[in-house]
CSV table of C-alpha atoms and ligand atoms in Angstrom, one decimal:
chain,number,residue,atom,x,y,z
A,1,UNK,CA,135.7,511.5,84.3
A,2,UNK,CA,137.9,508.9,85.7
A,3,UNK,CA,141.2,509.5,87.9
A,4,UNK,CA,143.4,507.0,86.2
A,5,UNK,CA,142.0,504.1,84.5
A,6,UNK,CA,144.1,500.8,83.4
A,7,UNK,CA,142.3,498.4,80.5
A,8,UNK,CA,144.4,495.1,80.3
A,9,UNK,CA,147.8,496.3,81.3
A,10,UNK,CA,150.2,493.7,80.4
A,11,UNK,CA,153.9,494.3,81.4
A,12,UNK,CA,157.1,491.7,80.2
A,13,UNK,CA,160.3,491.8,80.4
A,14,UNK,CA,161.5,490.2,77.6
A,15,UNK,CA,159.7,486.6,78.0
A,16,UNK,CA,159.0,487.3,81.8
A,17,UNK,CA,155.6,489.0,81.7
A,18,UNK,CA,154.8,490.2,85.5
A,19,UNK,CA,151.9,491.8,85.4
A,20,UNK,CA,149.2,489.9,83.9
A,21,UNK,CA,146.4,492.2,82.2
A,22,UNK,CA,145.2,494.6,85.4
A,23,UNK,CA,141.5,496.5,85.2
A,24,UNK,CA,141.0,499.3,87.4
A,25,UNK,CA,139.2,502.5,87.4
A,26,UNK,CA,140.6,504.9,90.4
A,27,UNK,CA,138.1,507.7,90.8
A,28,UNK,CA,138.8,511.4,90.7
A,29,UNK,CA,140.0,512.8,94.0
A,30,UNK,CA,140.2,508.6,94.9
A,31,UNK,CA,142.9,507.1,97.4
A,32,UNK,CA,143.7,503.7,96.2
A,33,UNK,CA,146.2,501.2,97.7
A,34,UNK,CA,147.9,499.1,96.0
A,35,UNK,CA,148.7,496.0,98.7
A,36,UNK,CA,150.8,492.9,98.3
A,37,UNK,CA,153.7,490.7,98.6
A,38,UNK,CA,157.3,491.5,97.3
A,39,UNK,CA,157.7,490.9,93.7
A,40,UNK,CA,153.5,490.7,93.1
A,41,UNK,CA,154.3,494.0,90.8
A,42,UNK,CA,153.0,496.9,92.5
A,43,UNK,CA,155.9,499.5,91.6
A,44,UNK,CA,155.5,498.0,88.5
A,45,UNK,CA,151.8,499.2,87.9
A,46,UNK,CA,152.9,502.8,89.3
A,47,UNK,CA,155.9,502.8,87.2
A,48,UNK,CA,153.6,502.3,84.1
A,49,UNK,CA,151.0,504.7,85.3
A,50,UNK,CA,154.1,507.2,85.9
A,51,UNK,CA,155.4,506.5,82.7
A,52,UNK,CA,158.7,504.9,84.8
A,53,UNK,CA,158.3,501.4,82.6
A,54,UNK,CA,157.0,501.0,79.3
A,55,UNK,CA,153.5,499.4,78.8
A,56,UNK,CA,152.9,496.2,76.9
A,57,UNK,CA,149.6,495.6,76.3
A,58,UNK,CA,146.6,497.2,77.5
A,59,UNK,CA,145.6,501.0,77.5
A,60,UNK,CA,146.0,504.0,80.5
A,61,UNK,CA,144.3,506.9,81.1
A,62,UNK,CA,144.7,509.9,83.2
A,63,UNK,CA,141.3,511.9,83.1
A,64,UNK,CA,140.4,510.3,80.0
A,65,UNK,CA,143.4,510.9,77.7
A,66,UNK,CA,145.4,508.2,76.9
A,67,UNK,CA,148.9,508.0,77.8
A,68,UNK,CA,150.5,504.9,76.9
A,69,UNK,CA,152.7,506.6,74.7
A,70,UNK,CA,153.2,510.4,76.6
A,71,UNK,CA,156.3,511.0,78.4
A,72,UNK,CA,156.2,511.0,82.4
A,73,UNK,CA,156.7,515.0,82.6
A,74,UNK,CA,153.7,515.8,80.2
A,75,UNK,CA,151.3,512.6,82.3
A,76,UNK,CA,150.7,515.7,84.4
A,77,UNK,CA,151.3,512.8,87.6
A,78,UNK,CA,153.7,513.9,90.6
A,79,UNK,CA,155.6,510.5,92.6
A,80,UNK,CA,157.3,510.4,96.2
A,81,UNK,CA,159.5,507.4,96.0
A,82,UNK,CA,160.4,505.7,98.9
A,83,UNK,CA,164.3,507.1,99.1
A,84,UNK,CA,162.5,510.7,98.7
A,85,UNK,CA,165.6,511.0,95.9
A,86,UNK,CA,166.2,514.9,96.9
A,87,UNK,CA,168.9,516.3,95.4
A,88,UNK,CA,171.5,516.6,98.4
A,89,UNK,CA,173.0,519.7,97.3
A,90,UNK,CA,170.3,522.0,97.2
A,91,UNK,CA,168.0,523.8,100.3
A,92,UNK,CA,164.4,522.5,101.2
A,93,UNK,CA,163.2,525.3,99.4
A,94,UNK,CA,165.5,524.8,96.0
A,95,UNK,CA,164.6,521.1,96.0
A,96,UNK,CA,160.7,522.2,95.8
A,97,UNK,CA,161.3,525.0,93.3
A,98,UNK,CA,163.4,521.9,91.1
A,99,UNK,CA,160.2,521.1,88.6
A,100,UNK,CA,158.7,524.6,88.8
A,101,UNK,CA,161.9,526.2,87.3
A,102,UNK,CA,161.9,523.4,84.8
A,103,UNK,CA,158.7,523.8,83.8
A,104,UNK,CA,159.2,527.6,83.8
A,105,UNK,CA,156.6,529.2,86.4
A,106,UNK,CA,157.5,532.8,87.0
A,107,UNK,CA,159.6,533.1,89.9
A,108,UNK,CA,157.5,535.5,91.9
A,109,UNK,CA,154.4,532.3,91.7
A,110,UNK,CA,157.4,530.2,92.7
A,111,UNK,CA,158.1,531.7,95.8
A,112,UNK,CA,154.9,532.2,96.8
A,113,UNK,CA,153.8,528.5,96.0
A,114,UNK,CA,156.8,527.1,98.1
A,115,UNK,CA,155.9,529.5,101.0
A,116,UNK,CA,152.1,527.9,100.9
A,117,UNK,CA,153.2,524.5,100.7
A,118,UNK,CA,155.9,525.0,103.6
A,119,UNK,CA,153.5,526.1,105.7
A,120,UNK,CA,151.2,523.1,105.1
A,121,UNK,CA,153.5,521.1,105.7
A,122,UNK,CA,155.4,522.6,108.5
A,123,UNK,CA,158.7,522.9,106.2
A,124,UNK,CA,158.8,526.6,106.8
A,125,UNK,CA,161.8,526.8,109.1
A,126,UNK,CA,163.7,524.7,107.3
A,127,UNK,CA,163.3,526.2,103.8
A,128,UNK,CA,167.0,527.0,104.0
A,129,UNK,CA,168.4,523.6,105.1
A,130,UNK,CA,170.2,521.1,102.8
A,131,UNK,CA,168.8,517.4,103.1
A,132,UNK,CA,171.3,516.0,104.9
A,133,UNK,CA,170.5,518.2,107.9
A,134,UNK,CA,167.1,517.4,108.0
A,135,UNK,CA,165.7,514.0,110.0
A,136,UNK,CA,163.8,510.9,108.0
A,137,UNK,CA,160.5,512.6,108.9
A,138,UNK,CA,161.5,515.8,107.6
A,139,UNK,CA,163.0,515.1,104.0
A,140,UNK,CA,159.9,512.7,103.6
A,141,UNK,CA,158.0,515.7,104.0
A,142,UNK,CA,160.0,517.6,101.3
A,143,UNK,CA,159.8,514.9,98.7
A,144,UNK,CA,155.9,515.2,99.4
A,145,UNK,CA,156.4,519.0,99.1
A,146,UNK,CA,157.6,518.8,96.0
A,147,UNK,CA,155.1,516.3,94.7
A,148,UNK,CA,152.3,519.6,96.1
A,149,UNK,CA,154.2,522.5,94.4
A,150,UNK,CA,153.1,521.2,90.9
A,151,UNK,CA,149.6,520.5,91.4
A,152,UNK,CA,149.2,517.5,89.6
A,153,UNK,CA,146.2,515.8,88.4
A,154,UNK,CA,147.6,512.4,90.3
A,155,UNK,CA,149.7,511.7,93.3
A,156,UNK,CA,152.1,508.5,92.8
A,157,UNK,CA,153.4,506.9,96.2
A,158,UNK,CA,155.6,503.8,96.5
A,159,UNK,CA,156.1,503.0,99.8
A,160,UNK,CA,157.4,506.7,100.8
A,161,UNK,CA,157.3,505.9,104.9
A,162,UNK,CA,159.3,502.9,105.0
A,163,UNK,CA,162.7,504.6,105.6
A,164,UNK,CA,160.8,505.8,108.8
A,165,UNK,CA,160.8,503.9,112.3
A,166,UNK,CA,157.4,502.6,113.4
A,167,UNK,CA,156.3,506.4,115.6
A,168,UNK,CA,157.0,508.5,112.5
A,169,UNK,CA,155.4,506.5,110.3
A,170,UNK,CA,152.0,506.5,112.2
A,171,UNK,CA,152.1,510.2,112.4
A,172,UNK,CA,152.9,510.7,108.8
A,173,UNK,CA,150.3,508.0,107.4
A,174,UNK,CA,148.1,510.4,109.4
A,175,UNK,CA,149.4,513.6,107.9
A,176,UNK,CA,149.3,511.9,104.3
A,177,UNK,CA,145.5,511.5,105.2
A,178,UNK,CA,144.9,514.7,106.9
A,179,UNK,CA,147.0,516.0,103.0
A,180,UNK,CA,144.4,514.5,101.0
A,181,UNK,CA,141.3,515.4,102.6
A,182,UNK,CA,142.2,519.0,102.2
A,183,UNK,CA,144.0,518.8,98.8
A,184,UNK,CA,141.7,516.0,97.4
A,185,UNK,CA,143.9,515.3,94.4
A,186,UNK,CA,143.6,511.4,92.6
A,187,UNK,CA,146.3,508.8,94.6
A,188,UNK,CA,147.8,505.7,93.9
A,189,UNK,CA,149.5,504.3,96.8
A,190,UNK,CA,151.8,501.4,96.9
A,191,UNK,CA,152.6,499.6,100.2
A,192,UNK,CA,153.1,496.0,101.2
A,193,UNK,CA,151.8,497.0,104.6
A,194,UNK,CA,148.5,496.4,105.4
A,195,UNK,CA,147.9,498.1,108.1
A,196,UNK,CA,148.9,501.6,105.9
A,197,UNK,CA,146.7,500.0,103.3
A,198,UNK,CA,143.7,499.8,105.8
A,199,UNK,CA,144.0,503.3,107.6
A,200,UNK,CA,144.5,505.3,104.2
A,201,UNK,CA,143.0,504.0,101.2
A,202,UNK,CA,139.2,504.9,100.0
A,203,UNK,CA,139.6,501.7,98.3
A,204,UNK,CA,142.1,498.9,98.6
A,205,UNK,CA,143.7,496.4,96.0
A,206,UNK,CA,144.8,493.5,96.8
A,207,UNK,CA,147.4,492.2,94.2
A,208,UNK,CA,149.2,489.0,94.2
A,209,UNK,CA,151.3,487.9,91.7
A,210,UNK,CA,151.1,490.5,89.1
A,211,UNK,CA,147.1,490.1,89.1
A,212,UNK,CA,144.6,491.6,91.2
A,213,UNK,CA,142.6,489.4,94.0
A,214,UNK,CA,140.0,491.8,95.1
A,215,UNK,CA,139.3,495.3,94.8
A,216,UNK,CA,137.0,497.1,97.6
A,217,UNK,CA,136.7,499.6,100.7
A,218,UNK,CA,139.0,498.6,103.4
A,219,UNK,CA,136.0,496.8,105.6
A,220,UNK,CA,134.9,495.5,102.8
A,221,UNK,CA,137.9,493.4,102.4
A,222,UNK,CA,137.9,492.9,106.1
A,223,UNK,CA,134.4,491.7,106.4
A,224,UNK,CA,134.1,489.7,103.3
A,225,UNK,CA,137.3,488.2,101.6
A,226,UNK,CA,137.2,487.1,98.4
A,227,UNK,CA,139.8,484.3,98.7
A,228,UNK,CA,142.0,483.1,101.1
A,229,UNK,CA,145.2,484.8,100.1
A,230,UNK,CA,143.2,488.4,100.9
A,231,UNK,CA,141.7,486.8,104.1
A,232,UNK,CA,145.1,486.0,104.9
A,233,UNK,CA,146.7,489.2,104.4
A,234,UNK,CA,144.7,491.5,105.9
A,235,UNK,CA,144.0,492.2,109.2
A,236,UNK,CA,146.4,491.7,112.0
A,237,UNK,CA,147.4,489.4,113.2
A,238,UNK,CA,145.0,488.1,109.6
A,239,UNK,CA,142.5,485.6,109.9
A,240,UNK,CA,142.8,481.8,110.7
A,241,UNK,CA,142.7,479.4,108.5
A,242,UNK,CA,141.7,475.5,109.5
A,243,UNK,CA,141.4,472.9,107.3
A,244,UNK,CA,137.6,471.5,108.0
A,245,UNK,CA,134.5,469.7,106.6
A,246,UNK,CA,131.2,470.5,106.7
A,247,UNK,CA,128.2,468.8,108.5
A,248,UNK,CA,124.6,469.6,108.2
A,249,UNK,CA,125.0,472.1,111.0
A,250,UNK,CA,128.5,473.4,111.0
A,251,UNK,CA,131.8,472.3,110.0
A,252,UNK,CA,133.9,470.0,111.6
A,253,UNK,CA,137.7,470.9,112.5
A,254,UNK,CA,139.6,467.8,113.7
A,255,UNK,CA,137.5,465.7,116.0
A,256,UNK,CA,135.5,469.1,117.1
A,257,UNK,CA,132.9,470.8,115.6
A,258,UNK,CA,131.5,474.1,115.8
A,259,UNK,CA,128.3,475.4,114.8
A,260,UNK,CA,127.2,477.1,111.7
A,261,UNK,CA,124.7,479.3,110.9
A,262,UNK,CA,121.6,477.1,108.9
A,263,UNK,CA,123.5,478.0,105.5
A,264,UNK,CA,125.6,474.5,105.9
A,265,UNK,CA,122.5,472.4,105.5
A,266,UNK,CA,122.7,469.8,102.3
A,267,UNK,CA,126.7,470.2,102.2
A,268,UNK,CA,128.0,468.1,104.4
A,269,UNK,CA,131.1,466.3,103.5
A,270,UNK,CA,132.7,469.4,101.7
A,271,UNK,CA,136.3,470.0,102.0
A,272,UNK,CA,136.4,473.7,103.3
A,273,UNK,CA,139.1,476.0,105.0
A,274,UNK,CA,137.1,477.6,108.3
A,275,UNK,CA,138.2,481.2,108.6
A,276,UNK,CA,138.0,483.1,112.1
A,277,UNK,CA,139.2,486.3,112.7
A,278,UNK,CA,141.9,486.8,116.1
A,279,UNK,CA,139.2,489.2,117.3
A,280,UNK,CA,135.6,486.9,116.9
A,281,UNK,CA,137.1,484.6,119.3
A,282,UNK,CA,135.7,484.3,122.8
A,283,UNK,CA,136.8,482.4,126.1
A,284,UNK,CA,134.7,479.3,126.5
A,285,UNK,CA,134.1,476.4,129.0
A,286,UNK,CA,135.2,473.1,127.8
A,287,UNK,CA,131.8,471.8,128.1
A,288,UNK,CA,129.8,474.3,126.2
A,289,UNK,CA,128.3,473.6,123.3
A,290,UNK,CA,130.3,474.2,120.2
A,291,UNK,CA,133.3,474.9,122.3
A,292,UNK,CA,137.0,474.4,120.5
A,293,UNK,CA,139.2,472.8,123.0
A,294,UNK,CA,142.9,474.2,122.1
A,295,UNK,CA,146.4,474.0,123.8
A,296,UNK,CA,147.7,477.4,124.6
A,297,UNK,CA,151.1,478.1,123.5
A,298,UNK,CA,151.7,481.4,124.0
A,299,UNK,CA,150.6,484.2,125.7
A,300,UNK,CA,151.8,487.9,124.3
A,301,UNK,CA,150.6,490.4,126.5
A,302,UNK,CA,149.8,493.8,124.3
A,303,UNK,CA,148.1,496.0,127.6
A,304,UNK,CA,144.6,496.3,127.2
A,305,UNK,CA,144.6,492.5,125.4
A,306,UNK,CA,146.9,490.1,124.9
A,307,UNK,CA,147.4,487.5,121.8
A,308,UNK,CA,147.3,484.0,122.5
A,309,UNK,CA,148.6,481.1,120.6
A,310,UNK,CA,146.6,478.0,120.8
A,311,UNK,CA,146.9,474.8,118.8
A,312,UNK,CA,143.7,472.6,118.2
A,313,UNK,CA,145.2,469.0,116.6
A,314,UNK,CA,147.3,469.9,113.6
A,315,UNK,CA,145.8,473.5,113.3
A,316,UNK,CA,146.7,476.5,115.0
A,317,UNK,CA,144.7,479.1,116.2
A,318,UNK,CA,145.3,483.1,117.2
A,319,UNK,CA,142.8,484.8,118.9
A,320,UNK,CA,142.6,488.0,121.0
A,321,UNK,CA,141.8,488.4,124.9
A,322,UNK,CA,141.0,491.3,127.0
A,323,UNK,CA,143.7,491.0,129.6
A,324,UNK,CA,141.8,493.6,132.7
A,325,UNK,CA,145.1,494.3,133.8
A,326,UNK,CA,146.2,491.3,134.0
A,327,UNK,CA,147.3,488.0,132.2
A,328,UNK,CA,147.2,485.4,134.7
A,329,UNK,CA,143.5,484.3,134.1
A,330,UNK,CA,144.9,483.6,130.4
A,331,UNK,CA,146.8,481.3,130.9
A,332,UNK,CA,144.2,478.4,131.9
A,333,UNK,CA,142.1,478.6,128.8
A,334,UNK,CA,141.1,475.4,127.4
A,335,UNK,CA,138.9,476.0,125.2
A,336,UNK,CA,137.4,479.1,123.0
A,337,UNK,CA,134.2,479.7,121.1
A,338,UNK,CA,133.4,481.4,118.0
A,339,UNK,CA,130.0,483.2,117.0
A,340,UNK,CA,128.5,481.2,114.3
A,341,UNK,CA,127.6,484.0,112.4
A,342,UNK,CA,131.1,485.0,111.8
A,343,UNK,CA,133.2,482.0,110.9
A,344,UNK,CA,133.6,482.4,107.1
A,345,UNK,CA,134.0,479.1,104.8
A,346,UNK,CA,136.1,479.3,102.0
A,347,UNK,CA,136.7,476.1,99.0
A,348,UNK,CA,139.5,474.1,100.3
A,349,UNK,CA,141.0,473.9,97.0
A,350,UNK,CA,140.2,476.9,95.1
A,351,UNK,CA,140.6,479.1,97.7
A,352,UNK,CA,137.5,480.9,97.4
A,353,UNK,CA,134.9,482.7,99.5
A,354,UNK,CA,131.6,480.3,99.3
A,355,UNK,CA,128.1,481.9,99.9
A,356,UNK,CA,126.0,479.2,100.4
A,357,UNK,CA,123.1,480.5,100.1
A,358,UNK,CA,123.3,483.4,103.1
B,401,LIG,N1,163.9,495.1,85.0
B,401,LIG,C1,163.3,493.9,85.3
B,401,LIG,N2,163.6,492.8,84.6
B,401,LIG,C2,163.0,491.6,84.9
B,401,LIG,N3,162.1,491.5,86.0
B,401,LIG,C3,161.8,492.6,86.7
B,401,LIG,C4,162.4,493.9,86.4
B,401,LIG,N4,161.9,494.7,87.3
B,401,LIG,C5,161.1,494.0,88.1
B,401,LIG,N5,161.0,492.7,87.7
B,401,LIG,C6,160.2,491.7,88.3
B,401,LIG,O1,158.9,492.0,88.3
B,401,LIG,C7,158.2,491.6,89.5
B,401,LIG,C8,157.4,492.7,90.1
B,401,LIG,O2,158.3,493.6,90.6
B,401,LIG,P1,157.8,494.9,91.5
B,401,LIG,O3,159.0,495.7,91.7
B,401,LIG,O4,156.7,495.5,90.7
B,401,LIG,O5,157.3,494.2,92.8
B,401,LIG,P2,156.7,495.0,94.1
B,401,LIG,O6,155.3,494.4,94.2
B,401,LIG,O7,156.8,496.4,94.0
B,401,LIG,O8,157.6,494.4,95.3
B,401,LIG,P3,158.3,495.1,96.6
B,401,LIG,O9,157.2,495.1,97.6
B,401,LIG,O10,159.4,494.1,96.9
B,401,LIG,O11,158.7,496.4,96.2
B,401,LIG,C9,159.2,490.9,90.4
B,401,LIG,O12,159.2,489.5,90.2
B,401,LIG,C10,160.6,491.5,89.8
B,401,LIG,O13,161.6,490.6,90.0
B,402,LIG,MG1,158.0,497.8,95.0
């Protein structure tokens, strides 16, 4: 039995048609994260699988019934939006108790489903307290409490930390994990940060432009990008991308050239864009072998390392240093070297990941 389960959704508004025919399966008990730019449709999708937004075209299912045409309350599907949109003049406890009441569970299983879900969330003093006297952290954890109460077959998120400063959101992005490790119930979360999308999905999918670019575990997406629009967008700072050509042994990148590993052979001449991850790079001698002699720009110290912005001809390059304490050593480096086994080629006008033959 599948989780949730979109066939060819389609959604238009009017002539404007966003979402261009999606396929995903999300598996039962499944975290998946919906990633992208603004305006690439993520709510959208959620909205539809909610019930939120009609559906055009296509067909959805929630544990294998289809429910193109059933009305959000009866998709059995809870959502924490991202204003948490509690109703202001009712207690923590009331605003938990909201959908129970309406769905007409005895009071006594009421009370005593609000008192377990407090506790697992740490809401229990504060069961009395209207929203407004409650901090961002707090009232996110009551629209997620009232997402828990009904049990549903699928979670719904869109984007429920981003009223949170950057502390609170990395403890609850924990506490969301730590949530659905012990409740295991199906998710579909929608962020536009990556970094969220990384640390919490099972699987992650990348959407751009109301259609999806790749669909995979979160190091799977790291270690192998489809395309350059997912190489670009994950990881942080996200990969570099330099316009290059290859040569029998490696590609060129302006009038330097770095090795590649024996795939290259019999392709020289090809256009490609030469993708190096900030964290791959390494410190070189100008003279080595392979080297890329850059111009350092910029030096941001983080503690432990430090980013550094280099340009090499019309290109520029981000990489990451280990600082030891200190950054003055940085600030010299002429050149940098990257392992040939992990530069990653990609068409230069398609876009796409090419496996020559590795
Ligand atoms: N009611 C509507 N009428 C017309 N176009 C709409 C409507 N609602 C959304 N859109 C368009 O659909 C596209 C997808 O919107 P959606 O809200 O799904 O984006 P998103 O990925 O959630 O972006 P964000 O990260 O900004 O929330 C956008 O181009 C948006 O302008
Ligand atoms: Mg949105």
């Amino acid at each position: 039995m599948s989780g949730v389960n979109l066939s060819g959704i389609v959604k238009a508004y009017g002539a404007l048609q966003v979402v261009h025919g999606i396929d995903l399966t999300v598996a039962e008990k499944e975290f998946v994260v919906l990633v992208g730019p603004s305006g690439c449709g993520k709510s959208t999708t959620l909205r539809m699988i909610a019930g939120l937004e009609e559906i055009t075209d296509g067909d959805l299912t929630i544990h294998d019934r289809r429910v193109n045409r059933v009305a959000p309350k009866d998709r059995d599907v809870a959502m924490v939006f991202q204003n948490y949109a509690l109703y202001p003049h009712l207690n923590v406890a009331d605003n938990m108790a909201f959908g129970l009441r309406i769905r007409k569970m005895p009071k006594a299983e009421i009370k005593t489903t609000i008192a377990d879900v407090a506790e697992i969330l740490g809401l229990t003093p504060y069961l009395d307290r209207r929203p407004a006297d409650l901090s961002g952290g707090q009232r996110q954890r009551v629209a997620m409490g009232r997402a828990i109460v009904r049990h549903p077959k699928v979670f719904l998120f869109d984007e429920p930390l981003s009223n949170l400063d950057a502390k609170l959101r990395t403890q609850m992005r924990a506490e969301i994990k730590r949530l659905h490790n012990r409740l295991g119930v199906t998710s579909v979360y929608v962020t536009h940060d990556q970094v969220e999308a990384m640390t919490l999905a099972d699987r992650i999918v990348v959407m751009n432009d109301g259609r999806i670019e790749q669909v995979g575990t979160p190091m799977e997406l790291f270690n192998n990008p489809a395309n350059t629009f997912v190489a670009g967008f994950l990881g942080s700072p996200p990969m570099n991308q330099m316009k290059g050509m290859l040569t029998e042994t490696g590609a060129k990148i302006g009038d330097a050239e770095i090795k590649i590993n024996g795939a290259v052979a019999g392709h020289a001449g090809r256009d490609v864009i030469v993708g190096i991850r900030p964290e791959h790079v390494t410190l070189s001698d100008e003279g080595q072998s392979s080297a890329l002699p850059i111009s350092l720009d910029l030096v941001e110290p983080l503690g432990s390392e430090a980013l550094l912005h280099a340009r090499h001809g019309e290109d520029t390059l981000v990489f990451k240093a280990d600082t030891n304490g200190d950054i003055a050593h940085l600030s010299g480096v002429g050149a940098v070297h990257v392992p040939s086994h992990l530069v990653k080629l990609f068409d230069a006008e398609t876009g796409r990941a090419l496996n020559l033959g590795t």
